[in-house]
Amino acid sequence: MIKVEHLSKHYGQAKAVNDISFEVVDGDNLVLLGTSGCGKTTTLKMLNRLIEPTSGQIWINGQDITSQSPELLRRGIGYVLQNTGLFPHYTIVENIAVVPSLLKWDKQRIKNRTQELIQKLHLPDDVLQKYPHELSGGQQQRIGLARALIADAPVLLMDEPFGALDNITRAKIQDDFKTLDELQRKTIVMVTHDVQEAFELGDQIAIMDQGRIVQQGTPAELLFKPASRFVSDFLQSQRLQLELRSVNLNAIASALPDNIVGAQEAASLNGASSIWQAMEVLKDARHPVNVKLADGTLKAINFTDLMLAYESYQNQAKA
Amino acid sequence: MNGQQTLWQFMQQQSGKLLTQTVEHIGLTFISLLIAVVIGLPLGIFIARKKQFSGAVLGIAGVLQTIPSIALLGFMIPLLGIGPKPAIVALFLYALLPIIRNAFTGITGVNPSVKEAAQAMGMSAWQILFKVELPLAMPVILAGIRTATVINVGVATLASYIAAGGLGEFIFGGISLNNSNMILAGAIPAALLAILFDLALALLQKISFKKLKFGLYAMLAIAIVLAALYLIPTSSSSKLTAGFTPEFMGREDGNLGLQKKYDLKIHTIVINDAVMYKAAFEKEIDVISGYSTDGRLKAYNLVVLEDDKKIFPPYYAAPIVRQDALQKFPDLEKALNMLSGHINDSVMTDLNYRTDYLHQTPERVAKDFLVAQHLYKPATAGKSGTVRIGSKVFGEQYILANMYSMLIEGYTPYHAATKTGLGGTKICFDALTNNQIDFYPEYTGTGLLVLLQPNPAVLQHIEADKDKTYQYVQQQFIKRYKIQWLKPIGFNNAYALMMRKQQTDKLGIKTISDLKRFLDSEQ
Ligand SMILES: Nc1ncnc2c1ncn2[C@@H]1O[C@H](COP(=O)(O)OP(=O)(O)OP(=O)(O)O)[C@@H](O)[C@H]1O
Ligand SMILES: [Mg+2]
């Protein structure tokens, strides 16, 4: 668990980070979202003491981070840089093995763990002996991620890990990222300026502006209960898609009709599917489709059912 | 020593010396380089960390680099004496700038996001330095070491000026003795060394990071071995040390005669004329080979040992002029001959004393003298061409060159340009024969022994007589080089052995034979 209280970083008169407080519970993924220069990177770097704060306090797992040497602290925190920062004079294996070597793991253990990650991140084996400049941008990003994950640190900090990639590649890495089992147990703070990405990957999102957190909450909270004009304006351009993606079928279950098509027919949607996903399935379906909800019940819905239920959810949420 | 020996023969004959000098040369280069790396590298890293010091450190190292090598060596004699120590310090100072600057550039040039990544992975400052910054900066650092090596191989030739050995002994000896084989025997190995080291380091720069590590250790080991090779023969059987110029070492009326006629057994080092007197004054050496009219004799309180077996014949000083210059400037000869008869030995010594000890400029000394002799006339317009005057690099020649310049401008319609500081005899003479200058003051003894180098029979016949010598060189120069010796100026110049007055008083030495007796008795 990460806890931050009244954290500030001033550069002369400029307040890069201005009195922010937040918490990230174990296993959660907090996304710091905001426009360029709003203080995201500065906040992130204070978490592993790459930057020392002007004032404020940070605890990780109940321990004040200043109670430990910065080197030891950092070896226990995975970090993915805004621009990969791979060592150009190290091969990929060596790059990945930096932290385990610092932790004095034995060679076999490093080797096994590297193999495991390479497979999980869908990297070809032959990259291992290459140097970073011989890899594509997307591959380098994955290596950056592997390097941060290898020591299986419980906390992971990521600064725009999928920046500077084309949309298709980014979507692929994001998918890999979401399905990576190791990430489920980690407490993650991730920085992005991409609204889609934040909503895709964040359990919690903190929207930052000029060094302050203007609102922190779940994606749905930010969408349906924006704390200020700034927040709603910030999300405005992609609002519809975000809403459809951030609300899942469980959330609107009560507004769905109770038809069951046939118990023997397998469910092709489940409660965790977003409305957006359900729409994709239903728009071509000639018959109602079964949904398996979180409480175990099965409901059969069609496109119209879905839209009606969503509308009533919206009205409720905004009330 | 009659004439045409090939370079190869010379090198074979002198192979022992050549090897010693080469080893000394490599030793000098690497000891100083090693010290420069040991000090410069951390300094470069330090200023890369604390940038506020970078300006000052790079500035100082830069200024050190601009000090002319011979001046730097001169400054060091009072501090460190002569021999390898000051030479190593001077070389070290020259090597410093490229090493510091490249270490600084290399380290600051490391991509900041890579450094940040290293930090974020939990590396300590030292780990970052050794695992990230140094390996990434290494090609740039190596380029600096490479530059420093090449500089050092070159500058190390000057080490022979202050008796530190090296290939400069052949090079500068050859220049003063007009012996091209000797020059090449020093210059070619020096050039090869520079090329070899440059290639080796270039190779090191290209190999991959992995092998580089090994390469660096290998280089370090080699450097230490090479440095160790330079064992300095500091112990000597004789209590007195002689410092002789390379020219003196090779002349019949110099060390060769001293050996033959006096059988003088003294520990001898080779040293440059410019620092020799000072080194004697600083008690670094005891006996030196000076010129009888040198003002520094008085300035440094030295005395001339009487040449009781007459091996240093006196010689005339006179301007030597290319014949075609005499035709081109018909009024020149008369103007140059005006000085003849006005300067005798004591006058010349006094004039030299004014520049060497009172630090008056040669121009002023020249003008004061001409005015006092009623020879001075203000310059005319000088529209009928320019006469180019040469001079070797020592006070007497500067003074004479200035006098000639004033006489030419006062009494002829020509303009005069002085090209002073033409190294030793060979450089001056080559400048004359190659039409770079029109005349310069030369000594008949030098003309005879260094330039003409006649066979021993001829030498025997004329050597001891200054008028016979004058006639012989006059004839031969016209025949061989189309160069005219004008009227002798009036003073004689000859080699002389000199010692500190204090020391001769103490040891009761007045003549060279006294010196020999003292040296022999001591063992
Ligand atoms: N070392 C520094 N000195 C002075 N000002 C700084 C320094 N580092 C950052 N800042 C300022 O602090 C503010 C926040 O910077 P920060 O890097 O945290 O922004 P960011 O939100 O990560 O932006 P981006 O999305 O462009 O990466 C910026 O206005 C920046 O100019
Ligand atoms: Mg940033």
CSV table of C-alpha atoms in Angstrom, one decimal, chain A residues 45 48 50 71 74-75 77 79 81 83 85-90 94 98-99 102 131 147, chain B residues 113-125 127 131-133 135-136 208-210:
chain,number,residue,atom,x,y,z
A,45,LYS,CA,9.9,10.1,-9.1
A,48,ASN,CA,11.2,6.1,-5.4
A,50,LEU,CA,14.7,10.0,-7.7
A,71,GLU,CA,19.3,2.3,-3.3
A,74,ARG,CA,14.6,1.4,-5.3
A,75,ARG,CA,15.6,-2.3,-5.6
A,77,ILE,CA,10.3,-1.0,-6.6
A,79,TYR,CA,10.3,1.3,-12.5
A,81,LEU,CA,10.9,5.0,-17.6
A,83,ASN,CA,11.7,6.7,-22.6
A,85,GLY,CA,16.3,4.1,-20.6
A,86,LEU,CA,17.8,0.7,-21.5
A,87,PHE,CA,21.6,0.5,-21.1
A,88,PRO,CA,23.0,0.7,-24.7
A,89,HIS,CA,26.1,-1.2,-23.7
A,90,TYR,CA,24.3,-4.2,-22.2
A,94,GLU,CA,22.0,-8.2,-19.2
A,98,VAL,CA,20.3,-5.6,-13.7
A,99,VAL,CA,18.2,-5.6,-10.6
A,102,LEU,CA,22.2,-6.1,-7.7
A,131,TYR,CA,21.7,-4.9,-28.0
A,147,ARG,CA,13.3,-5.3,-16.4
B,113,SER,CA,17.7,8.8,-19.1
B,114,VAL,CA,20.1,5.9,-19.0
B,115,LYS,CA,21.7,7.3,-15.9
B,116,GLU,CA,18.3,7.8,-14.4
B,117,ALA,CA,17.4,4.2,-15.2
B,118,ALA,CA,20.5,3.0,-13.4
B,119,GLN,CA,19.6,5.1,-10.4
B,120,ALA,CA,16.0,3.9,-10.5
B,121,MET,CA,17.2,0.2,-10.6
B,122,GLY,CA,18.9,0.9,-7.3
B,123,MET,CA,22.5,1.2,-8.4
B,124,SER,CA,24.7,3.1,-6.0
B,125,ALA,CA,26.7,6.2,-7.2
B,127,GLN,CA,28.0,1.3,-9.4
B,131,LYS,CA,28.9,0.0,-14.7
B,132,VAL,CA,27.2,2.7,-16.7
B,133,GLU,CA,29.0,6.0,-17.0
B,135,PRO,CA,31.7,2.1,-20.0
B,136,LEU,CA,29.6,4.5,-22.1
B,208,SER,CA,33.3,-4.1,-28.0
B,209,PHE,CA,32.5,-3.2,-24.5
B,210,LYS,CA,33.2,-6.7,-23.2
